[in-house]
Amino acid sequence: MTTAKLNAAPRPLSKQRLRLWLRLLRAARGIEGELRERLRKEYAITMPQFDVMAALARKQGGMNMTELSRMLMVSNGNVTGIIDRLAAEKLVLRQAPATDRRSFIVRLTPKGASQFAVVARAHEGWVDELLADFDAAEADHLIEMLGGLASSSRGETQS
Amino acid sequence: MTTAKLNAAPRPLSKQRLRLWLRLLRAARGIEGELRERLRKEYAITMPQFDVMAALARKQGGMNMTELSRMLMVSNGNVTGIIDRLAAEKLVLRQAPATDRRSFIVRLTPKGASQFAVVARAHEGWVDELLADFDAAEADHLIEMLGGLASSSRGETQS
DNA sequence: GCCAGATACTTTAAACCTAAAATATTTAGG
DNA sequence: CCTAAATATTTTAGGTTTAAAGTATCTGGC
């Protein structure tokens, strides 16, 4: 093949990027929907609640509300309700730091940590299954390519 | 370098896929958030409303509610409210087909179509800007890789 | 013609989500 | 010390989202 891509219409690059964005959004929605459904059916937990617990599990020292909202890329007001519900289930607790009475540290309770460990194992298996099309090299490549996107588009690099 | 990737820990593939999923979700959320904010600020329209209008603009004959909910990958009950609000703004209309009184066809009004054309042009420019890191070859490659994901994970291939 | 099941849409309840305003507290300048 | 600005969180209003239940209509078997 000397003339590459006979069937590809000569779209402008912006159209191609739009197409890429639609694919990206569609893939994320599809996987997210499937994971959400399994979390609900098998463990009676919502995805946002799982996301918060995952963030807390990675930071042993706990996090305040602002850190949580930034890490999960959701609005700060939103985190309040999610933490309220997790706290009502005794999966997390709010801890007042001595120095700053405006904020507090959110931590997993022992119950929350052990429950999360169980759900996280299943979650990893589901993701492994849903992304089974990607071998190690493709996954690496894709991770690399997606790397810069999120950080550059929201906040971080505003001068 | 004879031994490739000295710094990459020898993670199991499932961990790598999990990492990929987190990147994918983060990228999608970041871009989506940025687009949502611009749609709201510059054109006073929500992203779901824009998504519905985009779907309708591509299908000249209009679509019914079920088709819309499947194309946008949102629940059917959800579409009702979005169409209600668009209809209140006279951007879409519900048209009763002669044959089936359970359903109806949703179409863009002329006002809706012309308004969408304006917003869509801006939207394409924003996506072009936000995905500027990708050249044509990378975009093609990524589109290809993401292609199978969405369809395989929700519904379509259930036997 | 009748009726069981399928299909199309809406409604409901609960959770999520954002932006903006409100509240409380801390910090820094004077 | 006092106060303006910054920071941390909650509250509010409006919209989005899902799953499940409800209503209306259609279809096919009899």
Coordinates of C-alpha atoms (C1' of nucleotides) in Angstrom, one line a residue:
Chain A
M1 CA 0.0 0.0 0.0
T2 CA 1.7 3.1 -1.2
T3 CA -1.3 5.4 -0.6
A4 CA -2.2 4.8 3.0
K5 CA -5.8 4.8 4.3
L6 CA -7.8 4.8 1.1
N7 CA -11.1 4.6 3.0
A8 CA -10.4 7.4 5.5
A9 CA -12.0 10.6 4.5
P10 CA -9.6 13.5 4.7
R11 CA -11.2 15.1 7.7
P12 CA -9.7 18.1 9.3
L13 CA -7.8 17.4 12.5
S14 CA -10.4 19.1 14.6
K15 CA -13.1 16.6 13.4
Q16 CA -10.8 13.7 14.2
R17 CA -10.2 15.1 17.7
L18 CA -13.9 15.5 18.2
R19 CA -14.3 11.9 17.2
L20 CA -11.7 10.9 19.7
W21 CA -13.4 12.8 22.4
L22 CA -16.7 11.1 21.7
R23 CA -15.0 7.7 21.8
L24 CA -13.3 8.5 25.0
L25 CA -16.5 9.7 26.6
R26 CA -18.4 6.7 25.4
A27 CA -15.7 4.3 26.7
A28 CA -15.6 5.9 30.1
R29 CA -19.4 6.0 30.4
G30 CA -19.8 2.4 29.4
I31 CA -17.2 1.1 31.8
E32 CA -18.4 3.4 34.6
G33 CA -21.9 2.2 34.1
E34 CA -21.0 -1.4 34.3
L35 CA -18.8 -0.9 37.4
R36 CA -21.5 1.1 39.1
E37 CA -24.1 -1.5 38.5
R38 CA -21.9 -4.3 39.9
L39 CA -20.9 -2.3 42.9
R40 CA -24.6 -1.7 43.7
K41 CA -25.8 -5.2 43.0
E42 CA -22.9 -7.1 44.7
Y43 CA -21.9 -4.8 47.5
A44 CA -24.7 -2.3 47.9
I45 CA -22.4 0.7 47.5
T46 CA -22.4 3.6 45.1
M47 CA -19.5 4.5 42.8
P48 CA -18.9 7.9 44.4
Q49 CA -18.8 6.3 47.8
F50 CA -16.4 3.7 46.5
D51 CA -14.2 6.4 45.0
V52 CA -14.0 8.3 48.3
M53 CA -13.1 5.1 50.2
A54 CA -10.4 4.3 47.6
A55 CA -8.9 7.8 48.0
L56 CA -8.9 7.4 51.8
A57 CA -7.4 3.9 51.6
R58 CA -4.4 5.3 49.7
K59 CA -3.8 8.1 52.2
Q60 CA -3.3 6.5 55.5
G61 CA -3.2 9.8 57.3
G62 CA -6.7 10.8 56.0
M63 CA -7.7 13.8 54.0
N64 CA -9.7 16.9 54.4
M65 CA -12.7 17.8 52.3
T66 CA -10.9 20.1 49.9
E67 CA -8.2 17.5 49.2
L68 CA -10.9 14.9 48.6
S69 CA -12.9 17.0 46.2
R70 CA -9.7 17.9 44.2
M71 CA -8.5 14.3 44.0
L72 CA -11.9 13.0 42.8
M73 CA -12.5 16.0 40.6
V74 CA -15.9 16.8 42.0
S75 CA -17.2 20.0 43.6
N76 CA -16.5 20.6 47.2
G77 CA -20.1 20.9 48.2
N78 CA -20.7 17.5 46.7
V79 CA -18.2 15.7 49.0
T80 CA -20.3 16.8 52.0
G81 CA -23.2 14.6 51.2
I82 CA -21.1 11.6 50.2
I83 CA -19.1 11.7 53.5
D84 CA -22.4 12.2 55.4
R85 CA -23.7 9.0 54.0
L86 CA -20.5 7.1 54.6
A87 CA -20.3 8.4 58.1
A88 CA -23.9 7.3 58.8
E89 CA -22.8 3.8 57.8
K90 CA -19.8 4.1 60.2
L91 CA -17.4 3.5 57.2
V92 CA -15.6 6.9 57.7
L93 CA -15.2 9.3 60.5
R94 CA -14.6 13.0 60.8
Q95 CA -11.6 13.9 63.0
A96 CA -11.0 17.4 64.3
P97 CA -7.4 18.5 64.0
A98 CA -6.1 20.6 67.0
T99 CA -4.8 23.4 64.8
D100 CA -7.5 24.4 62.4
R101 CA -11.1 24.4 63.5
R102 CA -12.4 25.2 60.0
S103 CA -11.5 21.8 58.6
F104 CA -11.3 18.2 59.7
I105 CA -9.6 15.0 58.6
V106 CA -11.7 12.2 57.1
R107 CA -10.5 8.7 57.8
L108 CA -11.7 5.2 57.1
T109 CA -12.9 3.4 60.2
P110 CA -11.5 -0.1 60.7
K111 CA -14.9 -1.3 59.5
G112 CA -14.6 0.9 56.4
A113 CA -11.0 -0.3 55.7
S114 CA -11.8 -3.9 55.9
Q115 CA -15.0 -3.6 53.9
F116 CA -13.1 -1.6 51.2
A117 CA -10.4 -4.2 50.9
V118 CA -13.1 -6.8 49.9
V119 CA -14.8 -4.5 47.4
A120 CA -11.5 -3.3 46.0
R121 CA -10.4 -6.8 45.1
A122 CA -13.6 -7.5 43.2
H123 CA -13.4 -4.1 41.5
E124 CA -9.9 -4.8 40.3
G125 CA -11.1 -8.0 38.8
W126 CA -13.9 -6.4 37.0
V127 CA -11.6 -3.7 35.5
D128 CA -9.3 -6.5 34.5
E129 CA -12.1 -8.2 32.7
L130 CA -13.6 -5.1 31.1
L131 CA -10.2 -3.9 29.8
A132 CA -9.1 -7.4 28.8
D133 CA -8.6 -6.2 25.2
F134 CA -5.5 -4.4 26.3
D135 CA -2.2 -6.2 26.8
A136 CA 0.6 -4.8 28.9
A137 CA 2.2 -2.8 26.1
E138 CA -1.1 -1.3 24.9
A139 CA -2.0 -0.4 28.5
D140 CA 1.3 1.3 29.0
H141 CA 1.0 3.2 25.8
L142 CA -2.5 4.3 26.5
I143 CA -1.6 5.4 30.1
E144 CA 1.2 7.4 28.7
M145 CA -1.0 9.1 26.1
L146 CA -3.8 9.9 28.5
G147 CA -1.4 11.2 31.1
G148 CA -1.2 14.8 30.3
L149 CA -4.9 15.4 29.5
A150 CA -6.6 15.6 32.9
S151 CA -4.1 17.8 34.6
S152 CA -3.8 20.3 31.8
S153 CA -7.5 20.8 31.3
R154 CA -8.6 21.8 34.8
G155 CA -6.9 24.3 37.0
E156 CA -3.3 23.2 37.6
T157 CA -1.6 25.2 34.8
Q158 CA -3.5 28.4 35.0
S159 CA -1.2 31.4 35.1
Chain B
M1 CA 19.6 -0.2 27.5
T2 CA 19.3 -4.0 27.3
T3 CA 16.9 -4.3 30.3
A4 CA 14.0 -2.1 29.3
K5 CA 12.0 0.0 31.9
L6 CA 14.3 -0.1 34.9
N7 CA 12.0 2.1 36.9
A8 CA 8.7 0.3 36.1
A9 CA 7.7 -2.0 39.0
P10 CA 6.8 -5.4 37.7
R11 CA 3.1 -5.0 38.4
P12 CA 0.6 -7.7 37.4
L13 CA -1.4 -6.8 34.4
S14 CA -4.5 -6.3 36.4
K15 CA -2.9 -3.5 38.3
Q16 CA -1.8 -1.9 35.0
R17 CA -5.3 -2.1 33.7
L18 CA -6.7 -0.6 36.9
R19 CA -4.2 2.2 36.4
L20 CA -5.4 2.6 32.8
W21 CA -9.0 2.8 33.9
L22 CA -8.2 5.5 36.5
R23 CA -6.4 7.5 33.8
L24 CA -9.2 7.1 31.4
L25 CA -11.8 8.2 33.9
R26 CA -9.7 11.1 35.0
A27 CA -9.2 12.3 31.5
A28 CA -12.9 12.0 30.7
R29 CA -13.9 13.8 33.8
G30 CA -11.4 16.6 33.3
I31 CA -12.4 17.3 29.7
E32 CA -16.1 16.9 30.5
G33 CA -15.9 19.3 33.4
E34 CA -14.1 21.9 31.3
L35 CA -16.6 21.6 28.4
R36 CA -19.6 21.7 30.8
E37 CA -18.3 24.9 32.3
R38 CA -17.8 26.6 29.0
L39 CA -21.2 25.5 27.7
R40 CA -22.8 27.0 30.7
K41 CA -20.9 30.2 30.8
E42 CA -20.8 31.0 27.1
Y43 CA -24.1 29.6 25.9
A44 CA -26.2 28.9 29.1
I45 CA -26.8 25.3 28.2
T46 CA -26.1 22.2 30.1
M47 CA -24.0 19.3 28.8
P48 CA -26.8 16.8 28.7
Q49 CA -29.0 19.2 26.8
F50 CA -26.2 19.8 24.3
D51 CA -25.7 16.0 24.0
V52 CA -29.3 15.5 23.2
M53 CA -29.3 18.3 20.6
A54 CA -26.1 16.8 19.1
A55 CA -27.8 13.4 18.7
L56 CA -30.9 14.9 17.2
A57 CA -28.8 17.1 14.8
R58 CA -27.2 13.9 13.4
K59 CA -30.5 12.1 12.8
Q60 CA -32.5 14.4 10.6
G61 CA -35.6 12.2 10.9
G62 CA -35.6 12.6 14.7
M63 CA -35.5 9.9 17.3
N64 CA -37.7 8.4 20.0
M65 CA -36.9 8.5 23.7
T66 CA -35.5 4.9 23.8
E67 CA -33.2 5.5 20.9
L68 CA -32.0 8.7 22.6
S69 CA -31.3 7.0 25.9
R70 CA -29.4 4.2 24.3
M71 CA -27.3 6.5 22.1
L72 CA -26.4 8.8 25.1
M73 CA -25.9 5.8 27.4
V74 CA -28.2 7.3 30.1
S75 CA -31.3 5.8 31.6
N76 CA -34.6 6.1 29.8
G77 CA -36.3 7.9 32.7
N78 CA -33.5 10.5 32.6
V79 CA -34.2 11.6 29.0
T80 CA -37.7 12.6 29.9
G81 CA -36.6 15.5 32.1
I82 CA -34.0 16.7 29.6
I83 CA -36.5 16.8 26.7
D84 CA -39.0 18.5 29.0
R85 CA -36.6 21.3 29.6
L86 CA -35.5 21.6 25.9
A87 CA -39.1 21.5 24.8
A88 CA -40.0 24.3 27.3
E89 CA -37.3 26.4 25.6
K90 CA -38.8 25.5 22.2
L91 CA -35.6 23.9 21.1
V92 CA -37.1 20.5 20.4
L93 CA -40.6 19.2 19.9
R94 CA -42.4 16.0 20.4
Q95 CA -44.1 14.7 17.3
A96 CA -46.7 11.9 17.5
P97 CA -46.3 9.2 14.9
A98 CA -49.5 7.9 13.3
T99 CA -48.7 4.2 14.0
D100 CA -47.7 3.9 17.6
R101 CA -49.3 6.0 20.3
R102 CA -46.9 4.8 23.0
S103 CA -43.9 6.6 21.5
F104 CA -43.2 9.9 19.7
I105 CA -40.5 11.4 17.7
V106 CA -38.3 14.1 19.1
R107 CA -37.0 16.6 16.6
L108 CA -35.0 19.8 16.8
T109 CA -37.1 22.9 16.0
P110 CA -35.6 25.3 13.5
K111 CA -34.7 27.5 16.5
G112 CA -33.1 24.5 18.1
A113 CA -31.2 23.6 14.9
S114 CA -29.8 27.0 14.3
Q115 CA -28.9 27.5 17.9
F116 CA -27.2 24.1 18.0
A117 CA -25.1 25.0 14.9
V118 CA -23.6 27.9 16.7
V119 CA -22.8 26.0 19.9
A120 CA -21.5 23.0 18.0
R121 CA -18.9 25.1 16.2
A122 CA -17.6 26.5 19.5
H123 CA -17.7 23.0 21.0
E124 CA -15.6 21.6 18.3
G125 CA -13.0 24.3 18.8
W126 CA -12.8 23.6 22.5
V127 CA -12.3 19.9 21.9
D128 CA -9.6 20.7 19.4
E129 CA -7.9 22.9 21.9
L130 CA -8.3 20.4 24.8
L131 CA -7.0 17.5 22.8
A132 CA -4.2 19.6 21.1
D133 CA -1.6 17.1 22.4
F134 CA -2.8 14.5 19.9
D135 CA -1.7 14.7 16.3
A136 CA -3.7 12.9 13.5
A137 CA -1.8 9.7 13.8
E138 CA -2.2 9.5 17.6
A139 CA -5.8 10.4 17.4
D140 CA -6.4 7.6 14.9
H141 CA -4.6 5.1 17.0
L142 CA -6.5 6.1 20.1
I143 CA -9.8 6.0 18.4
E144 CA -9.0 2.6 17.1
M145 CA -8.0 1.3 20.6
L146 CA -11.0 2.7 22.3
G147 CA -13.4 1.5 19.7
G148 CA -14.4 -1.9 21.1
L149 CA -14.6 -0.8 24.7
A150 CA -18.0 0.9 25.0
S151 CA -20.0 -1.5 22.9
S152 CA -18.6 -4.7 24.6
S153 CA -19.2 -3.5 28.1
R154 CA -22.9 -2.6 28.1
G155 CA -25.6 -4.7 26.6
E156 CA -24.9 -5.3 22.9
T157 CA -23.1 -8.6 23.1
Q158 CA -25.3 -10.3 25.7
S159 CA -26.4 -13.8 24.5
Chain C
dG1 C1' -62.4 -10.3 20.0
dC2 C1' -59.6 -11.4 24.1
dC3 C1' -55.6 -11.4 26.8
dA4 C1' -50.7 -12.2 28.2
dG5 C1' -46.5 -10.4 27.5
dA6 C1' -43.6 -7.0 25.4
dT7 C1' -42.6 -2.2 24.6
dA8 C1' -42.5 3.0 25.3
dC9 C1' -42.6 6.4 28.3
dT10 C1' -43.3 8.8 32.9
dT11 C1' -43.0 9.1 37.7
dT12 C1' -40.9 8.4 42.1
dA13 C1' -37.3 8.2 45.6
dA14 C1' -32.7 8.6 46.7
dA15 C1' -28.2 9.9 45.5
dC16 C1' -25.2 12.8 42.9
dC17 C1' -23.5 17.0 41.0
dT18 C1' -22.5 22.0 40.2
dA19 C1' -22.3 26.9 41.1
dA20 C1' -23.1 30.3 44.2
dA21 C1' -24.1 32.1 48.6
dA22 C1' -23.6 31.7 53.5
dT23 C1' -21.0 30.6 57.8
dA24 C1' -17.0 29.9 60.5
dT25 C1' -12.2 30.3 61.2
dT26 C1' -7.5 31.6 60.2
dT27 C1' -4.0 34.7 58.6
dA28 C1' -1.7 38.9 57.5
dG29 C1' -1.4 43.9 57.3
dG30 C1' -1.5 47.9 59.7
Chain D
dC1 C1' -5.5 44.5 68.7
dC2 C1' -8.4 45.0 64.6
dT3 C1' -10.0 44.0 60.4
dA4 C1' -9.7 42.6 55.4
dA5 C1' -8.8 38.8 52.7
dA6 C1' -8.2 34.0 52.3
dT7 C1' -9.5 29.4 53.4
dA8 C1' -12.6 25.3 54.7
dT9 C1' -16.9 23.6 54.8
dT10 C1' -22.0 23.6 54.4
dT11 C1' -26.2 25.0 52.5
dT12 C1' -29.2 26.1 48.7
dA13 C1' -31.4 25.7 44.2
dG14 C1' -31.6 23.6 40.0
dG15 C1' -30.5 20.0 37.1
dT16 C1' -28.8 15.1 36.3
dT17 C1' -28.8 10.3 37.2
dT18 C1' -30.3 5.6 38.3
dA19 C1' -33.4 1.8 39.4
dA20 C1' -37.8 0.5 40.1
dA21 C1' -42.6 0.9 39.9
dG22 C1' -46.5 2.7 37.3
dT23 C1' -49.4 3.8 33.0
dA24 C1' -50.5 3.3 28.3
dT25 C1' -50.3 0.9 24.1
dC26 C1' -49.2 -2.7 20.9
dT27 C1' -48.6 -7.5 19.3
dG28 C1' -49.3 -12.2 18.7
dG29 C1' -51.6 -16.5 20.0
dC30 C1' -55.9 -18.3 20.5

